[in-house]
Coordinates of C-alpha atoms and ligand atoms in Angstrom, one line a residue:
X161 CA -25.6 1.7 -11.5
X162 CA -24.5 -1.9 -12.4
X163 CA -26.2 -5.0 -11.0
X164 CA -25.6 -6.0 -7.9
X165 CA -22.5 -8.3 -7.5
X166 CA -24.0 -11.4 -5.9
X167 CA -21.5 -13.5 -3.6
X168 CA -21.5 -17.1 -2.2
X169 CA -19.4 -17.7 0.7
X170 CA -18.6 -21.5 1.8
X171 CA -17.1 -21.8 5.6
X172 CA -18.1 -19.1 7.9
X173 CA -15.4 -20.2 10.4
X174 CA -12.8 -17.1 11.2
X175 CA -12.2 -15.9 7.7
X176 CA -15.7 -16.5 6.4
X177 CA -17.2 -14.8 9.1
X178 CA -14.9 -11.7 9.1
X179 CA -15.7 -11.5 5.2
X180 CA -19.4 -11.4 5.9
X181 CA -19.5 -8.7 8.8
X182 CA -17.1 -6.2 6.7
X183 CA -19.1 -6.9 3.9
X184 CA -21.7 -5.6 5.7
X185 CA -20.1 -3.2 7.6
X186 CA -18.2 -1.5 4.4
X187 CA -20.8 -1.5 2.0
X188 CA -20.8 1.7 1.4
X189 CA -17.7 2.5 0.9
X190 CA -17.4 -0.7 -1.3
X191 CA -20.3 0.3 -4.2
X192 CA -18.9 3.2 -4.4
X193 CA -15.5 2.0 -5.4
X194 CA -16.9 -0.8 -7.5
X195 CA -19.5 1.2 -9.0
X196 CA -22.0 -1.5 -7.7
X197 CA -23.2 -3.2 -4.7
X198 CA -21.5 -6.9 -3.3
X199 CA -24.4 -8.7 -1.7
X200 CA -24.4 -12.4 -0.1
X201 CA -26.8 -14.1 -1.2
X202 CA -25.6 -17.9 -0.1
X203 CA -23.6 -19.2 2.0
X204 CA -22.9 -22.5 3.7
X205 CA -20.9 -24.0 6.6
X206 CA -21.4 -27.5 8.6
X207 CA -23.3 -26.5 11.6
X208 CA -26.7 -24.0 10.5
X209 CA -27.2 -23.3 14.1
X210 CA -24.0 -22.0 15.2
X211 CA -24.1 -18.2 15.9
X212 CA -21.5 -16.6 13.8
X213 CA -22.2 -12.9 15.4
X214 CA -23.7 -11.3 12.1
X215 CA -27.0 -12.2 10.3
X216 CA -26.8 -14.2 7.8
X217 CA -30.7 -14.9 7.1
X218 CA -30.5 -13.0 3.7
X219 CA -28.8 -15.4 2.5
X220 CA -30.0 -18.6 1.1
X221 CA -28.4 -21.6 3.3
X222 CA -26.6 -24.6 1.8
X223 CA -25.5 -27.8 3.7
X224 CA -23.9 -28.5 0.8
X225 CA -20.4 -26.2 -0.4
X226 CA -20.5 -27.7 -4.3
X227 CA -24.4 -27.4 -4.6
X228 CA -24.0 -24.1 -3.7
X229 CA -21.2 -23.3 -5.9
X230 CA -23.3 -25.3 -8.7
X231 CA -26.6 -23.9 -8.2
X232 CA -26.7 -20.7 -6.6
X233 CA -27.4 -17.1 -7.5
X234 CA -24.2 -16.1 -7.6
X235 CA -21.5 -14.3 -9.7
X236 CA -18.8 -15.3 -7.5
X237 CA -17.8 -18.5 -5.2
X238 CA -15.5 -17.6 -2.1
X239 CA -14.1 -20.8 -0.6
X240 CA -13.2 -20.4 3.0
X241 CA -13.3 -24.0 4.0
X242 CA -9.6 -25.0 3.6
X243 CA -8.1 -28.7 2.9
X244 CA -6.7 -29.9 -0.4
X245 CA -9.2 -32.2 -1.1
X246 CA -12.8 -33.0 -0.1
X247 CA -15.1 -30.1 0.0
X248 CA -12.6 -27.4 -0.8
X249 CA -11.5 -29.0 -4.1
X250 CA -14.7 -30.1 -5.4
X251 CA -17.0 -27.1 -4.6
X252 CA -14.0 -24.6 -6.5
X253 CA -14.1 -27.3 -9.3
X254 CA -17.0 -27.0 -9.8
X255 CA -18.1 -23.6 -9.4
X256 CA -15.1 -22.6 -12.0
X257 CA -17.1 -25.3 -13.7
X258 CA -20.0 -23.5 -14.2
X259 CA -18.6 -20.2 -15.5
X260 CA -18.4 -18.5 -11.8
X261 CA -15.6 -16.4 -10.5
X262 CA -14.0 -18.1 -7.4
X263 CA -12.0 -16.0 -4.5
X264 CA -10.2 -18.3 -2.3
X265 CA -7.5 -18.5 0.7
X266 CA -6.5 -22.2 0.4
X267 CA -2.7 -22.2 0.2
X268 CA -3.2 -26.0 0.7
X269 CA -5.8 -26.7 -2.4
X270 CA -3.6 -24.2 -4.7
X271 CA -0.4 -25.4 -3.5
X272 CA -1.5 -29.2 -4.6
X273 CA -4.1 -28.6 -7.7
X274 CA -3.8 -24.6 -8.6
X275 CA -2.2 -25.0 -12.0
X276 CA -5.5 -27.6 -13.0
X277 CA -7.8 -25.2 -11.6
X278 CA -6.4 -22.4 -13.3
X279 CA -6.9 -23.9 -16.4
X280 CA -10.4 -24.4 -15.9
X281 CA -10.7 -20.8 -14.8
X282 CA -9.2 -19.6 -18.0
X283 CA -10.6 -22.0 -20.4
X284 CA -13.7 -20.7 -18.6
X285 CA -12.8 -16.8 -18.7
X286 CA -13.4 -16.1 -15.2
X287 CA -11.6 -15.4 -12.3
X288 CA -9.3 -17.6 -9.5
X289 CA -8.1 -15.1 -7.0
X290 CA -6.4 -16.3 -3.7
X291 CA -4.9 -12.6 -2.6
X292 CA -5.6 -14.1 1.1
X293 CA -3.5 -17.2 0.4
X294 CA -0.2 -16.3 0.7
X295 CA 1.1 -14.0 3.8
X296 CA -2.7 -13.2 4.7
X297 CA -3.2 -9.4 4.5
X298 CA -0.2 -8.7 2.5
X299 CA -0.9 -8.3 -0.8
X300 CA 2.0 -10.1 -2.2
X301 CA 0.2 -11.8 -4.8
X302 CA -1.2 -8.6 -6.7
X303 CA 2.4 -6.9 -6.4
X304 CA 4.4 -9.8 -7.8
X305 CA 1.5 -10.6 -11.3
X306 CA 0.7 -6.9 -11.9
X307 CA 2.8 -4.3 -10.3
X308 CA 6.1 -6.4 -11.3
X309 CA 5.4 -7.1 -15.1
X310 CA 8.3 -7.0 -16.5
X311 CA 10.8 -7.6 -13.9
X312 CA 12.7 -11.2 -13.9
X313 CA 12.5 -11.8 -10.1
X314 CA 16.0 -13.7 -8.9
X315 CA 15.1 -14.6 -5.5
X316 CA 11.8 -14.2 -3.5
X317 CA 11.8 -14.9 0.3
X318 CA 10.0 -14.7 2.9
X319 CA 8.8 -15.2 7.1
X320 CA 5.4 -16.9 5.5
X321 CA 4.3 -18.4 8.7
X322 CA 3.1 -16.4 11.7
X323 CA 3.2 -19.3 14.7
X324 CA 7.1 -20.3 13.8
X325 CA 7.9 -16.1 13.8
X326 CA 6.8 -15.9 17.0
X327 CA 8.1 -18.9 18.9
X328 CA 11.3 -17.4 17.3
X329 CA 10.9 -14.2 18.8
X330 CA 10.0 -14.9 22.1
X331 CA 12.7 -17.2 22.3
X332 CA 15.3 -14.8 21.9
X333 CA 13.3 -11.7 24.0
X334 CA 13.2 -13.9 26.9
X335 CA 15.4 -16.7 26.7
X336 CA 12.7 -19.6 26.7
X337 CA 13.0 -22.6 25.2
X338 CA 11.1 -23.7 22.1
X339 CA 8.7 -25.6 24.0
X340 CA 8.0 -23.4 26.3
X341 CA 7.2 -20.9 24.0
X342 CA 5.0 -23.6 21.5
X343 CA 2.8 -24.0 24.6
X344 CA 1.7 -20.3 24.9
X345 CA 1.2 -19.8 21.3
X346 CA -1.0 -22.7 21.8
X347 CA -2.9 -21.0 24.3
X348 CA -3.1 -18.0 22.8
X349 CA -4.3 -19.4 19.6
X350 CA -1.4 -18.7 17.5
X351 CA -0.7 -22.2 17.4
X352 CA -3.2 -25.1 16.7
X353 CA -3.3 -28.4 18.7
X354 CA -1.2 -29.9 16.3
X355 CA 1.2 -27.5 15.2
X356 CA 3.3 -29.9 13.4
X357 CA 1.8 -28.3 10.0
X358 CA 3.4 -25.3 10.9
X359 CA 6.4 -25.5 13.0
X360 CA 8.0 -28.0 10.4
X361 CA 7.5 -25.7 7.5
X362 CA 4.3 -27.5 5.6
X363 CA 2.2 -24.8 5.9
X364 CA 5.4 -21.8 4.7
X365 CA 6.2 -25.1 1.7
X366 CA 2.7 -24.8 0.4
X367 CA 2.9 -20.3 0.1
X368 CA 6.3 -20.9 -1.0
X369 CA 5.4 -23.0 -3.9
X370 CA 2.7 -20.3 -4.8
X371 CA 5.4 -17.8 -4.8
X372 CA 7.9 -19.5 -7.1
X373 CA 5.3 -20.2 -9.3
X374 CA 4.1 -16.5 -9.4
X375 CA 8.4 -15.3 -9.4
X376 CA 9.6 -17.9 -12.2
X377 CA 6.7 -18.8 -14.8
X378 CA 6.9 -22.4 -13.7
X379 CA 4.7 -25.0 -12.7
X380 CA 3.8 -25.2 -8.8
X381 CA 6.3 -28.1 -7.3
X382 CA 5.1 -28.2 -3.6
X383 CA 6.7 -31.4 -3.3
X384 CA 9.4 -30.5 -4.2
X385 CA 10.7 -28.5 -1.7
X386 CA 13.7 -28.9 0.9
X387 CA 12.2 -28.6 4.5
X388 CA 13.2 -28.4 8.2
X389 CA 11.3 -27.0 10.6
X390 CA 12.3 -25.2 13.6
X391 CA 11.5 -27.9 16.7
X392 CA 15.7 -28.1 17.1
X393 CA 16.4 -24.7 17.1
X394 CA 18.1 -24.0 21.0
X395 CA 18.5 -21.4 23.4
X396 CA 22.8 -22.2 22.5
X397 CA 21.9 -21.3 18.9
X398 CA 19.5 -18.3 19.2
X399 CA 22.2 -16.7 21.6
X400 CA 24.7 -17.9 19.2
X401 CA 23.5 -16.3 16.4
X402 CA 23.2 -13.0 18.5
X403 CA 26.6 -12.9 19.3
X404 CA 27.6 -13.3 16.0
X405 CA 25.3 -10.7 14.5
X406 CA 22.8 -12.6 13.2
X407 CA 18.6 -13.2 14.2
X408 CA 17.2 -17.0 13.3
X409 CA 14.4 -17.0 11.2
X410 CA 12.2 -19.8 9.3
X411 CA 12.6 -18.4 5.9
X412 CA 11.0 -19.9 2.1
X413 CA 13.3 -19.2 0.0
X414 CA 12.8 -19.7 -3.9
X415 CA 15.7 -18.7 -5.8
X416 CA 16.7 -19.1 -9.5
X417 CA 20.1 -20.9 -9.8
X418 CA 22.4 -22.0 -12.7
X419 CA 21.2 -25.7 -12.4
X420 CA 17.7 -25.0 -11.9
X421 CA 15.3 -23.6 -9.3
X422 CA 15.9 -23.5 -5.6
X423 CA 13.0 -23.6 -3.1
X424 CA 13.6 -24.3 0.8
X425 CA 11.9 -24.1 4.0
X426 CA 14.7 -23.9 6.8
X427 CA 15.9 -21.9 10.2
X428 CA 18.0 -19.5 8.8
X429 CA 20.3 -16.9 10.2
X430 CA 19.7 -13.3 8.4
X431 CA 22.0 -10.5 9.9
X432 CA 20.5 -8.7 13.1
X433 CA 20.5 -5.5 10.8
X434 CA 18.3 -6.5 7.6
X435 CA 15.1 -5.7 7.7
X436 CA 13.8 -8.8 7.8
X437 CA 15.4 -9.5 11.0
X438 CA 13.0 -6.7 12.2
X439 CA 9.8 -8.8 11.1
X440 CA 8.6 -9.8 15.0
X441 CA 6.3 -11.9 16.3
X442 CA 3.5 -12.7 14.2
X443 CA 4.1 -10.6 11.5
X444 CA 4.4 -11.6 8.0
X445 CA 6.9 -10.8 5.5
X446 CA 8.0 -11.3 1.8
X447 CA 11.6 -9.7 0.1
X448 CA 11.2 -10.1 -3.5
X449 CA 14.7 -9.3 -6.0
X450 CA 14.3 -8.5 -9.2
X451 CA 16.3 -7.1 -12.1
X452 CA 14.7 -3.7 -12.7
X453 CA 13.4 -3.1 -9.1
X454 CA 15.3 -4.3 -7.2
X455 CA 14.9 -5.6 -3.7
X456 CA 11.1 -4.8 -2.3
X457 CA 10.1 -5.7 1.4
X458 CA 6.1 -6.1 2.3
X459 CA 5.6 -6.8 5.6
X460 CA 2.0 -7.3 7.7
X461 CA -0.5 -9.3 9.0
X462 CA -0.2 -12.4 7.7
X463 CA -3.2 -14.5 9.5
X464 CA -6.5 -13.3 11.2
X465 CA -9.9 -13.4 10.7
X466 CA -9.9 -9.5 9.8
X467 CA -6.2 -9.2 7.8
X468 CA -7.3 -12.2 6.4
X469 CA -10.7 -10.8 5.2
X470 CA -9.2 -7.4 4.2
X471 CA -7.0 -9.7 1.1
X472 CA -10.4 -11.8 0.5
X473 CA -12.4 -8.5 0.1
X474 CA -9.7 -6.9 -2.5
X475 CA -10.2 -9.9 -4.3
X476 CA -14.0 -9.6 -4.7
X477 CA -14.0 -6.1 -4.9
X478 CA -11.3 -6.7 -8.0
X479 CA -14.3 -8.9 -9.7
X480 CA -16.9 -6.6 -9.1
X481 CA -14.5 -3.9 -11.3
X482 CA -13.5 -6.1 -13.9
X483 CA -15.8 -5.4 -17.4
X484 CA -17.7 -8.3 -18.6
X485 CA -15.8 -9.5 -21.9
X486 CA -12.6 -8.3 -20.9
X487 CA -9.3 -10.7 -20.9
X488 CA -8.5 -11.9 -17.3
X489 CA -4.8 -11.8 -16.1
X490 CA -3.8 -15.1 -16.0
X491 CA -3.7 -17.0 -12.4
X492 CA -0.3 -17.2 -11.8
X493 CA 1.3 -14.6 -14.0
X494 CA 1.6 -16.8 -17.1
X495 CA -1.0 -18.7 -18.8
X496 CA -1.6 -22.1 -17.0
X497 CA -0.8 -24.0 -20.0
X498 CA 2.6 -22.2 -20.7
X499 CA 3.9 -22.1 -17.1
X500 CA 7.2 -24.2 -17.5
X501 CA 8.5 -27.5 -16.0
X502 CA 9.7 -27.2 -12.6
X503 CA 13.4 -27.9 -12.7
X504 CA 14.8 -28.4 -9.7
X505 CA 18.2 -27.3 -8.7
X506 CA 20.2 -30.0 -6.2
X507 CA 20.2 -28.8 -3.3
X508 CA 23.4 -30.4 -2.3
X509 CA 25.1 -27.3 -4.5
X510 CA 22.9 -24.6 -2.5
X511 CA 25.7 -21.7 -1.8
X512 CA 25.9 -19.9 1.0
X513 CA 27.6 -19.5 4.4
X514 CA 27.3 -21.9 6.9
X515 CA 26.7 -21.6 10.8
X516 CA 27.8 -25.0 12.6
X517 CA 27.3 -25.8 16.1
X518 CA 29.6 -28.6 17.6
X519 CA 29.5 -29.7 21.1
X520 CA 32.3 -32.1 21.3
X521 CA 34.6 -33.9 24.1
X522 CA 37.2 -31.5 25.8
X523 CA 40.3 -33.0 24.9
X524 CA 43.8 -32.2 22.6
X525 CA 43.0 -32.5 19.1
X526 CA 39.5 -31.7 18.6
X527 CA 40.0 -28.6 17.7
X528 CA 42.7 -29.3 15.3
X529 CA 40.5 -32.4 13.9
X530 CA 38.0 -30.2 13.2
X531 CA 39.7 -27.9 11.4
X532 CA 41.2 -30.5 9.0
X533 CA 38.0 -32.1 8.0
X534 CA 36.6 -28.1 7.0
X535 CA 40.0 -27.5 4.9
X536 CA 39.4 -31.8 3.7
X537 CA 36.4 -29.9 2.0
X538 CA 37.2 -26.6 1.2
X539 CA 35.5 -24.9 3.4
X540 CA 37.2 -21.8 4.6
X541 CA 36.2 -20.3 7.8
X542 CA 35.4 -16.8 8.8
X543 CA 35.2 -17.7 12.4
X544 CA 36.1 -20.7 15.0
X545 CA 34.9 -20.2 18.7
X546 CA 35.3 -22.1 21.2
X547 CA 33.4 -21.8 24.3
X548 CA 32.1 -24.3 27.5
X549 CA 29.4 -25.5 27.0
X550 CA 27.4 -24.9 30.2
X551 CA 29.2 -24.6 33.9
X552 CA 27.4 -28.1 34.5
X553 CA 30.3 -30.2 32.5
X554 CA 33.6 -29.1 32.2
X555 CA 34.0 -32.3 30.0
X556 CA 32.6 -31.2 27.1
X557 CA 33.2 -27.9 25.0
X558 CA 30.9 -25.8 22.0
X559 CA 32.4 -25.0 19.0
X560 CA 30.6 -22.6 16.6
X561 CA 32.4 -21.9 13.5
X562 CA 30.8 -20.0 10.4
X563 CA 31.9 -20.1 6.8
X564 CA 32.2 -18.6 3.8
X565 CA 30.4 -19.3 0.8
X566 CA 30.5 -22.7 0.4
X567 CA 28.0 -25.6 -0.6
X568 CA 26.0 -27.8 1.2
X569 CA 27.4 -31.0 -0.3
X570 CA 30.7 -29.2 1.5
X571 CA 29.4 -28.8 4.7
X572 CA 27.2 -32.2 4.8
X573 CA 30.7 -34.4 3.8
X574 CA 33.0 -32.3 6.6
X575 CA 30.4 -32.7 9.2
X576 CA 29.9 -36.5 8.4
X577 CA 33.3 -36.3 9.1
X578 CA 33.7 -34.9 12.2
X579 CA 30.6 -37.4 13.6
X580 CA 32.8 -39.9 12.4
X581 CA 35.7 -39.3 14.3
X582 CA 34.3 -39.7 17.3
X583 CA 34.5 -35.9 19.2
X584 CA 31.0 -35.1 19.3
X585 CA 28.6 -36.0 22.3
X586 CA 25.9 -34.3 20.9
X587 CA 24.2 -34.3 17.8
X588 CA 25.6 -31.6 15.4
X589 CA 23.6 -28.4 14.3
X590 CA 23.5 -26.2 10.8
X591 CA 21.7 -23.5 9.9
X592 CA 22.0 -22.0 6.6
X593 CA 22.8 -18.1 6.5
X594 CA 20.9 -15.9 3.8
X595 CA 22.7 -12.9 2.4
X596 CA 19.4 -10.2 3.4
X597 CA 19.8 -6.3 2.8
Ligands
NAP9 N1 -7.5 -18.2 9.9 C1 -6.5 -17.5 9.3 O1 -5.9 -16.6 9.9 C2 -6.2 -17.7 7.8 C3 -5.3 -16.9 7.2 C4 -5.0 -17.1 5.8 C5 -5.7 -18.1 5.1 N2 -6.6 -18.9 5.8 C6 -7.3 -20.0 5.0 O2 -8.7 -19.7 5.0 C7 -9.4 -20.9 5.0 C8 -10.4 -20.9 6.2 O3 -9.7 -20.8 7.4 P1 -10.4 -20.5 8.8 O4 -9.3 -20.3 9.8 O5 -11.5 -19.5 8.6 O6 -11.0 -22.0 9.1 P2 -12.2 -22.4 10.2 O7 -12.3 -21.3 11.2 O8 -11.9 -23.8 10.6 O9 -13.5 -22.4 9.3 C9 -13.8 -23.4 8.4 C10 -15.3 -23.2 7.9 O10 -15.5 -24.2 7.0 C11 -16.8 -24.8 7.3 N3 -16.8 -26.2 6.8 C12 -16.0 -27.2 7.1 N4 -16.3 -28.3 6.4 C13 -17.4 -28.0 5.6 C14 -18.2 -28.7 4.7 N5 -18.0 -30.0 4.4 N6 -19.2 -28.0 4.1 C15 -19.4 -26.7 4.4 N7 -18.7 -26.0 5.2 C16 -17.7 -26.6 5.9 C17 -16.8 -24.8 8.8 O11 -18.2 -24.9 9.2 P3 -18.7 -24.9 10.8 O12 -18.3 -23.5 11.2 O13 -20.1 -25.1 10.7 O14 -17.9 -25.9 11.5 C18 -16.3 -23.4 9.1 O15 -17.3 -22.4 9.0 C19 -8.4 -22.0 5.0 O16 -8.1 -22.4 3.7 C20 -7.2 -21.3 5.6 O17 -5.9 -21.9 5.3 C21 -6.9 -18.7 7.1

């Protein structure tokens, strides 16, 4: 039998840990699909005290992640720390430095330096897996570089963020508000303390860009990606949507366009029927379009110390099969030095249908005014409803209207419009609508 595989694990927290203990507890099954045993032989965290639940005293401790990475016996470094700088950054540097294979879940260090680390990692011939990155225990990543060659994907989208799906679905299940609902996914630990970097989109921005990079041959551009979160989404506009036949989710969306590449982060209304509407809760999910296969769903766990582990443990296990002197797949698809320019498309010419929700004074010639800034712009309508607005005031009205395929420059000057002219006493609300299967 081979050598042993030797592993080096930094940050035992809930995805370190889980990696360790089904290490242990599949090892078995492991050498005999890889043909050799995975042992850890280092591993490092802040604290050396804390009791992680598994025993760790094998392994030779480290206080410090990039030493380890450095000096080590080890064939490959698994980062589990997370942040895109400090620790993270520098103990992946350098362990790709030093000829070693890294496995990593760090959307945030990929999404801000994964095309220079790449480069190292092929320059150096070894491996940078992050299967565990994107969408957790899906294994997105592996489908879209190796089961897709060949396919020119057209659009990828996805529910990338498990916190924001299910603040979403237990809004609509039980008619809570947003807050409401943030509160108990913070108690449950869905949600963290702060959950600004997920409930504005950060966290789905950063898989996105991994995604697009991954679908299109191009440079990751996680800067350069339209976001809103979902902290406006209301009651009015998830019971809206229902009515109308549609489900709000907060969907990435890269998409290839005439002028250049889309990528957004918004609420977004999908019809009730797709199946992505049917992604609940915490669950993940990922649509991918492409020109031979045409549209594929994965769906799963997408966070967790176990689903989490499962993607890490492919990703090792992948290393431990590869043949010494064999050519590597490159990182994202395409060699890191040919991945192309990011060219952005203006999202002022995003098309698509439009959902707008007015809540406007009750009195003659709203309606009409309304209408005539829309047809100022183009915009045709496949629906205008007008409803009260809550028994409370009589004074003031809702009016939902949906549109065809129009732009977002279109919908941005009618609604400027409208604000303008003095009917609304609320602020206005849009949410984009994605054509789903
Ligand atoms: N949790 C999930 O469901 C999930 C899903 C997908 C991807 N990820 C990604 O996986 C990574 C780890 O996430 P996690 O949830 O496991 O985080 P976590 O529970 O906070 O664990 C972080 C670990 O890193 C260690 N650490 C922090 N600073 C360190 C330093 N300077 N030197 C050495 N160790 C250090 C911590 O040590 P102490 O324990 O001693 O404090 C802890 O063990 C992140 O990149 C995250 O985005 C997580």
């Amino acid at each position: 039998m081979a050598e042993a595989l030797r592993v080096g694990i930094a940050g035992l927290g809930t995805v370190g840990a889980s990696v360790a203990r089904v290490l242990r507890d599949k090892a078995a099954e492991l050498t005999r699909q890889c043909g050799r045993d995975i042992v850890v032989t280092a591993v490092s965290a802040r604290d050396p005290k804390r009791d992680r639940g598994i025993d760790l005293s094998a392994a030779k401790w480290f206080d410090d992640p990039v030493e380890l990475a450095e000096k080590a016996d080890i064939d490959v470094f698994v980062e589990l720390i997370g942040g895109d700088e400090g620790p993270a950054r520098l103990s992946v540097k350098a362990a790709l430095e030093a000829g070693r294979h890294v496995v990593t879940a760090n959307k945030a260090l990929l999404a801000k330096h994964g095309v220079a680390l790449a480069e190292i990692a092929e320059k150096k011939g070894v491996l940078l897996n992050y299967e565990a990155a994107v969408a957790g225990g899906i294994p997105v990543i592996k489908t879209m570089r190796e089961a897709m060659a060949g396919n020119a994907v057209t659009r990828v989208f996805g529910i990338l963020n498990g916190t924001c799906n299910y603040i979403l679905t237990r809004m609509e299940a039980e008619g809570i508000s947003f807050d409401a609902c943030l509160k108990d996914a913070q108690r449950l630990g869905y949600a963290e303390a702060d959950p600004t970097f997920d409930i504005e989109g950060h966290d789905t921005a950063h898989k996105l860009s991994i995604l697009t990079s991954l679908a299109f041959g191009t440079k990751i551009a996680a800067t350069d990606i339209y976001m809103e979160g979902i902290s406006n989404i209301t009651q009015a506009d998830i019971r809206a949507a229902g009515d109308l036949g549609y489900r709000i989710k907060l969907l990435g969306v890269a998409q290839r366009t005439d002028s250049g590449i889309e990528q957004r982060v918004h609420p977004t209304m999908v019809p009730t029927a797709s199946v992505i509407a049917q992604v609940h809760g915490v669950t993940n999910a990922v649509a991918i379009e492409t020109d031979i296969l045409g549209e594929l769903l994965l769906s799963g766990p997408g966070a967790g110390g176990n689903a989490t582990a499962s993607a890490v443990i492919g990703d090792i296990a992948d290393i431990a099969k590869s043949r010494p002197g064999f050519q590597h797949a490159p990182v994202f698809g395409w060699p890191a030095k040919e991945l192309k320019p990011y060219k952005k498309a203006r999202m002022r010419s995003h098309a698509g249908g439009y959902f707008i929700r007015l809540t406007v004074h009750d009195r003659t010639g709203v309606f009409a005014a309304i209408a005539k800034r829309m047809a100022d712009s183009d915009i045709s309508l496949e629906s205008i409803v007008q409803q009260a607005a809550g028994a409370e005031t009589l004074a003031q009205k809702t009016v939902i209207l949906v549109t065809h395929e129009t732009t977002e420059a279109a919908v941005r000057k009618a609604v400027e419009g409208i604000t303008k002219d003095g009917h609304l006493t609320d602020k206005p609300q849009v949410i984009r609508i994605e054509r789903a299967e």
